[in-house]
Amino acid sequence: MGNDSGSPQGPVTSGSWIRRPENLNLVVLGKSRRGSSCPSLLEIFYFDPKTTSLSTSPLTTYVLEAEEGDPVAIAVHPSGDDFVCALSNGSCKLFELYGRETNLKLLAKELVPLQDIGRQNCITFSVDGSKFAAGGLDGHLRIMEWPGMRMILDEPRAHKSIRDMDFSLGSEFLASTSDGLARIWNIEDGVLLSTLSRNSDEKIELCRFSKDGTKPFLFCSVQKGDTSVIAVYDISTWNKIGHKKLIRKSASVMSISHDGKYLSLGSKDGDICVVEVKKMQIHHYSRRLHLGTNISSLEFCPRERVVLTTSVEWGALVTKLTVPKDWKEWQIYLVLLGLFLASAIAFYIFFENSDSFWNFPMGKDQPARPRFKPMISDPQSYDDQNIWGPVDM
């Protein structure tokens, strides 16, 4: 789904997946104003996993007022019931989804603590949805509880201008980047914990925490001259433990899959690269997906091996990844059932060919036991076998 040159709508500025019940995935797109006759919009589309495409027309559309400006960034709550949109007028607005997908509606609500706070470059929710963070163009970092909106950290001078940020899996830390620096914030205490080490000729630009629950790492895109690499930091010490070159040009956006298995980079010339986190090997590479254009947003689909990318020039695109297929839940249960049946058959064969439950299979000269023993003995035969005889009283 790209921008049509003859379309009356403005260019796509942001996009994100919405995970809904019953294995349904939606996409929300923000579109900027184009002239006086084309207002800024928020549109919700249905994603069809069979065709790997978005619906041709939106399920619902919300028209933003002129004074609200254009959508800058979108953060969807993990529940899929609502999302926050950062607007170019310097405010953030909450949108709640109501109704079923055939009659979907958006209800806008004001967020008082996020009114008139200046333009926000990036906004994000924690994995469990209990925290929300906003990073401003002016370098102001805010971390608050959700939905209570109690401020946990309010740091006006966190950076010169915040470019990227991400919560750790357990919501213990938040990493933020700006001007070549990356800083780590302790969320519980609401304080700066560390500034990542780097060489004088290196610039840290993007950051994502590992999400697989086994590898406590922080991935950062680092620019060193004309070379772009991914650096890996151990979050127990915040020391760099390695790096690897994955894309040719500078990365403009980074994303990690919901299960933490894959990491993806979007470049400033329109390429995307997807690597398996465990081995840091490239499994998918799309060249010139957004030809010659900076990819502004990149996000993995919650349930499919598909990514959503957006750019001002080419709009929103969904791309199916050429990665190994995952095991489905029913396939795992089928394998377990097969193993159980195989074990039962093996046990039956062993039992039928042994003289006792506790002994090994019979030897060649060992007398065979009867295959079946009667469960109820004949009373007459029992009397005949009485060795004591009658008792005189």
XYZ file of C-alpha atoms in Angstrom:
393
model
C 0.000 0.000 0.000
C 1.897 3.047 -1.208
C 1.164 6.693 -1.688
C -0.538 7.385 -4.978
C 0.596 10.588 -6.669
C -2.998 11.260 -7.590
C -4.327 10.552 -4.115
C -5.913 13.471 -2.262
C -4.402 12.231 1.013
C -1.082 13.330 2.453
C 2.051 11.194 2.891
C 2.307 8.510 5.574
C 4.297 9.795 8.547
C 3.979 6.866 10.963
C 2.477 3.408 11.336
C 2.083 0.576 13.825
C 0.437 -2.824 14.295
C -2.599 -3.320 16.529
C -2.987 -6.789 18.024
C -6.665 -7.648 18.408
C -8.436 -10.752 19.810
C -9.126 -13.853 17.713
C -5.749 -13.671 15.931
C -6.713 -10.464 14.163
C -4.065 -7.899 13.234
C -4.812 -4.303 12.292
C -2.569 -1.447 11.182
C -2.894 2.207 12.167
C -1.368 4.797 9.839
C -0.852 8.496 10.407
C -1.020 10.777 7.373
C 0.024 14.414 7.266
C -1.874 17.338 5.844
C -1.625 18.097 2.125
C -2.848 21.550 1.223
C -5.954 23.154 2.650
C -8.344 20.511 1.332
C -6.577 17.391 2.655
C -6.542 17.184 6.474
C -4.302 15.077 8.670
C -5.707 11.579 9.206
C -5.470 8.482 11.351
C -6.647 5.377 9.499
C -7.125 1.765 10.642
C -6.626 -1.029 8.086
C -7.237 -4.775 8.210
C -4.274 -7.068 7.523
C -4.920 -10.237 5.504
C -2.250 -12.862 6.336
C -3.218 -15.007 3.325
C -2.368 -12.297 0.796
C 0.101 -10.397 3.014
C -1.663 -7.138 2.266
C -3.706 -4.384 3.868
C -7.338 -3.755 3.044
C -7.849 -1.385 0.111
C -9.998 0.940 2.204
C -9.704 1.794 5.918
C -12.031 0.261 8.511
C -12.313 3.661 10.164
C -10.814 7.137 9.768
C -10.247 9.926 12.265
C -9.767 13.465 10.941
C -7.439 15.649 12.999
C -8.165 19.322 13.496
C -5.886 21.840 11.803
C -4.607 23.165 15.132
C -3.584 19.645 16.214
C -1.027 19.365 13.429
C 0.225 16.148 11.836
C 0.854 12.705 13.368
C 4.525 12.352 14.315
C 4.703 9.019 16.165
C 2.294 6.265 17.257
C 2.599 3.901 20.242
C 0.042 1.079 20.529
C -0.699 -0.361 23.979
C 0.095 -4.119 24.175
C -3.584 -4.838 24.924
C -4.545 -3.512 21.483
C -7.405 -1.503 22.986
C -5.895 1.953 22.532
C -2.898 3.893 21.246
C -1.176 7.233 21.789
C -0.383 9.571 18.913
C 2.225 12.328 19.214
C 1.198 15.384 17.195
C 3.294 18.105 15.610
C 1.555 20.787 17.705
C 3.415 19.498 20.776
C 0.694 17.372 22.397
C -0.082 13.664 22.676
C -3.579 12.261 22.287
C -5.110 8.944 23.351
C -7.336 7.008 20.935
C -9.511 4.127 22.131
C -10.871 1.474 19.772
C -14.565 0.624 20.106
C -16.813 -1.855 18.356
C -16.004 -4.853 16.226
C -13.853 -4.668 13.148
C -16.912 -4.389 10.887
C -18.015 -1.281 12.785
C -14.819 0.042 14.327
C -14.691 3.514 15.857
C -11.975 5.707 17.374
C -12.689 7.756 20.480
C -10.165 10.546 21.146
C -9.234 11.568 24.687
C -6.954 14.303 25.988
C -3.916 13.372 28.076
C -3.499 16.320 30.432
C 0.104 15.537 31.525
C 1.094 15.356 27.837
C -0.546 18.561 26.640
C 1.662 21.321 25.197
C 4.916 19.570 26.113
C 6.610 20.186 22.774
C 7.157 17.920 19.793
C 7.923 14.311 20.742
C 10.321 12.418 18.496
C 9.489 9.011 19.960
C 6.907 7.476 22.282
C 6.670 3.887 23.514
C 4.975 1.505 25.965
C 6.731 -1.098 28.092
C 6.238 -4.752 27.147
C 3.643 -5.302 29.899
C 1.914 -1.979 29.189
C 2.423 -0.624 32.715
C 4.831 2.163 31.686
C 4.823 4.876 29.028
C 7.730 7.029 27.879
C 7.976 10.121 25.686
C 11.204 11.550 24.281
C 11.118 15.131 23.077
C 12.805 17.078 20.316
C 14.101 19.329 23.104
C 15.765 16.377 24.905
C 13.116 16.159 27.647
C 12.503 12.574 28.805
C 9.316 11.563 30.601
C 8.532 8.129 32.044
C 5.165 7.556 33.713
C 2.913 4.810 34.993
C 0.060 3.685 32.757
C -2.824 4.315 32.876
C -2.459 6.274 36.142
C -0.048 8.780 34.507
C 1.978 9.176 37.708
C 5.341 10.633 36.743
C 8.280 8.298 37.471
C 11.004 10.313 35.765
C 10.850 13.878 34.465
C 14.262 14.878 33.119
C 14.363 18.080 31.013
C 18.052 17.627 30.149
C 18.228 13.932 29.385
C 19.714 14.678 25.938
C 20.025 17.516 23.469
C 17.328 15.858 21.363
C 16.053 12.312 21.897
C 16.216 10.155 18.794
C 15.295 6.647 19.962
C 14.427 4.727 23.140
C 13.267 1.319 24.330
C 12.125 -0.450 27.521
C 13.827 -3.622 28.714
C 11.770 -6.818 28.837
C 11.085 -6.591 32.579
C 10.551 -2.790 32.536
C 13.584 -2.307 34.792
C 15.487 -0.056 32.397
C 14.948 2.397 29.592
C 17.644 3.106 26.996
C 17.675 6.421 25.114
C 19.939 7.765 22.364
C 20.904 11.202 21.065
C 23.932 12.947 19.551
C 25.922 9.728 19.407
C 25.316 8.871 23.070
C 23.222 6.154 24.707
C 22.046 6.417 28.289
C 20.457 3.862 30.591
C 17.784 4.898 33.087
C 16.733 2.976 36.185
C 12.939 3.123 36.049
C 12.223 2.037 39.625
C 14.442 4.765 41.095
C 13.850 7.242 38.280
C 17.559 8.064 37.886
C 20.334 7.887 35.304
C 22.149 4.579 35.719
C 24.852 4.590 33.047
C 26.146 6.094 29.811
C 27.347 3.434 27.385
C 31.024 3.427 26.513
C 32.094 4.101 22.919
C 35.119 5.154 20.939
C 35.600 8.807 20.060
C 34.844 8.151 16.375
C 31.652 6.171 17.088
C 28.082 7.456 17.268
C 25.319 5.386 18.866
C 22.056 6.077 17.028
C 19.391 3.426 17.738
C 18.723 0.952 20.551
C 16.640 -2.150 21.287
C 16.663 -4.546 24.245
C 16.566 -8.296 23.666
C 13.076 -9.715 24.194
C 13.510 -13.499 24.183
C 13.811 -13.757 27.969
C 17.127 -15.625 27.862
C 19.703 -13.169 26.521
C 19.904 -9.946 28.576
C 21.452 -7.784 25.858
C 21.069 -4.288 24.453
C 21.518 -3.879 20.697
C 22.690 -0.498 19.397
C 23.292 0.710 15.857
C 26.666 2.445 15.782
C 27.966 4.681 13.020
C 31.735 4.721 12.589
C 32.615 6.945 9.658
C 30.880 5.433 6.626
C 30.470 2.068 8.336
C 27.342 1.054 10.245
C 27.522 -1.837 12.730
C 25.357 -3.393 15.427
C 27.014 -3.336 18.841
C 25.890 -5.703 21.606
C 26.020 -4.706 25.291
C 25.652 -6.975 28.317
C 23.016 -5.348 30.537
C 24.503 -6.837 33.715
C 27.674 -4.764 33.265
C 26.724 -2.405 30.389
C 29.977 -3.352 28.671
C 30.196 -3.925 24.925
C 30.770 -7.596 24.140
C 30.854 -7.512 20.330
C 29.680 -5.961 17.081
C 28.736 -6.980 13.536
C 28.182 -5.219 10.217
C 24.754 -5.971 8.744
C 23.773 -3.210 6.303
C 25.703 -1.059 3.862
C 24.410 2.375 4.821
C 23.342 4.084 8.021
C 20.350 2.646 9.862
C 17.335 4.913 10.206
C 15.161 2.630 12.330
C 15.457 -0.571 14.373
C 12.894 -3.108 15.588
C 12.800 -6.448 17.390
C 10.130 -9.140 17.031
C 7.653 -9.755 19.853
C 9.210 -13.128 20.695
C 12.698 -11.631 20.537
C 13.870 -14.070 17.877
C 14.577 -11.553 15.109
C 16.121 -8.087 14.913
C 15.478 -5.794 11.961
C 17.112 -2.655 10.590
C 15.812 -0.150 8.062
C 18.373 1.935 6.198
C 18.390 5.521 4.981
C 18.357 4.333 1.357
C 15.292 2.078 1.714
C 16.766 -1.362 2.512
C 15.653 -3.650 5.337
C 17.706 -6.394 6.962
C 16.408 -9.093 9.339
C 18.782 -11.185 11.456
C 18.285 -14.076 13.858
C 19.319 -12.826 17.284
C 20.703 -16.161 18.504
C 23.410 -16.392 15.817
C 23.329 -12.827 14.431
C 22.946 -14.247 10.926
C 21.018 -12.505 8.153
C 17.822 -14.375 7.224
C 16.141 -11.722 5.068
C 17.365 -8.738 3.063
C 15.160 -6.504 0.896
C 17.088 -4.036 -1.234
C 15.470 -0.760 -2.260
C 12.175 -1.660 -0.626
C 11.600 2.083 -0.243
C 13.767 3.104 -3.180
C 16.209 5.847 -2.240
C 14.094 6.953 0.720
C 14.658 7.026 4.444
C 12.520 4.366 6.185
C 10.756 6.232 8.981
C 9.121 3.333 10.842
C 9.635 -0.429 10.974
C 7.711 -2.918 13.098
C 7.189 -6.685 13.268
C 3.675 -8.103 13.038
C 2.601 -9.549 16.424
C 1.541 -12.941 15.024
C 3.120 -13.316 11.569
C 6.653 -13.162 10.174
C 5.790 -9.919 8.419
C 7.099 -6.374 8.854
C 5.385 -3.024 8.351
C 7.537 -0.213 6.964
C 6.633 3.390 6.177
C 8.268 6.278 4.361
C 7.078 9.665 3.179
C 7.800 8.798 -0.451
C 6.414 5.244 -0.692
C 3.826 5.142 2.068
C 3.157 1.921 3.998
C 4.393 -1.479 2.838
C 3.975 -4.944 4.362
C 6.688 -7.486 3.589
C 6.625 -11.229 4.209
C 9.965 -12.369 5.599
C 11.928 -15.252 4.093
C 12.790 -16.811 7.442
C 12.395 -20.421 8.646
C 8.815 -21.302 9.485
C 7.869 -21.454 13.140
C 6.263 -24.487 14.696
C 2.538 -24.025 15.175
C 0.985 -24.953 18.511
C -1.033 -27.809 17.009
C 2.133 -29.218 15.405
C 3.881 -29.326 18.777
C 0.913 -31.137 20.341
C 0.866 -33.598 17.426
C 4.544 -34.444 17.946
C 3.978 -34.920 21.691
C 1.020 -37.200 20.971
C 3.141 -39.224 18.541
C 5.894 -39.622 21.139
C 3.340 -40.734 23.738
C 1.845 -43.354 21.399
C 5.296 -44.614 20.422
C 6.220 -44.964 24.107
C 2.977 -46.816 24.836
C 3.573 -49.267 21.970
C 7.176 -49.866 23.042
C 6.046 -50.531 26.621
C 3.366 -52.997 25.434
C 5.870 -54.927 23.299
C 8.346 -55.066 26.184
C 5.674 -56.269 28.613
C 4.333 -58.974 26.319
C 7.790 -60.412 25.708
C 8.972 -60.545 29.313
C 8.273 -63.146 32.060
C 7.852 -60.509 34.703
C 7.220 -56.816 34.756
C 10.557 -56.249 36.482
C 12.698 -58.668 34.467
C 14.296 -58.286 31.075
C 12.893 -60.237 28.105
C 13.050 -64.014 28.508
C 16.129 -65.990 27.666
C 16.160 -68.781 25.109
C 15.892 -71.591 27.714
C 13.566 -69.777 30.092
C 10.030 -71.239 30.355
C 7.405 -68.973 28.943
C 4.743 -67.550 31.142
C 1.089 -67.821 30.123
C 0.070 -64.896 27.992
C -3.144 -64.255 29.907
C -3.995 -65.151 33.511
C -7.613 -65.527 34.552
C -8.738 -62.639 36.661
C -11.196 -64.874 38.738
C -10.257 -68.372 39.906
C -12.643 -71.369 39.919
C -13.872 -71.916 43.532
C -13.802 -75.712 43.079
C -10.234 -75.767 41.993
C -9.356 -73.580 44.989
C -10.842 -76.191 47.375
C -8.966 -78.982 45.634
C -5.725 -77.176 46.257
C -6.299 -76.830 50.035
C -3.244 -78.633 51.524
C -4.463 -78.480 55.150
C -7.508 -80.737 54.835
C -10.336 -80.831 57.414
C -9.643 -79.635 60.942
C -10.958 -81.620 63.941
C -12.538 -79.465 66.620
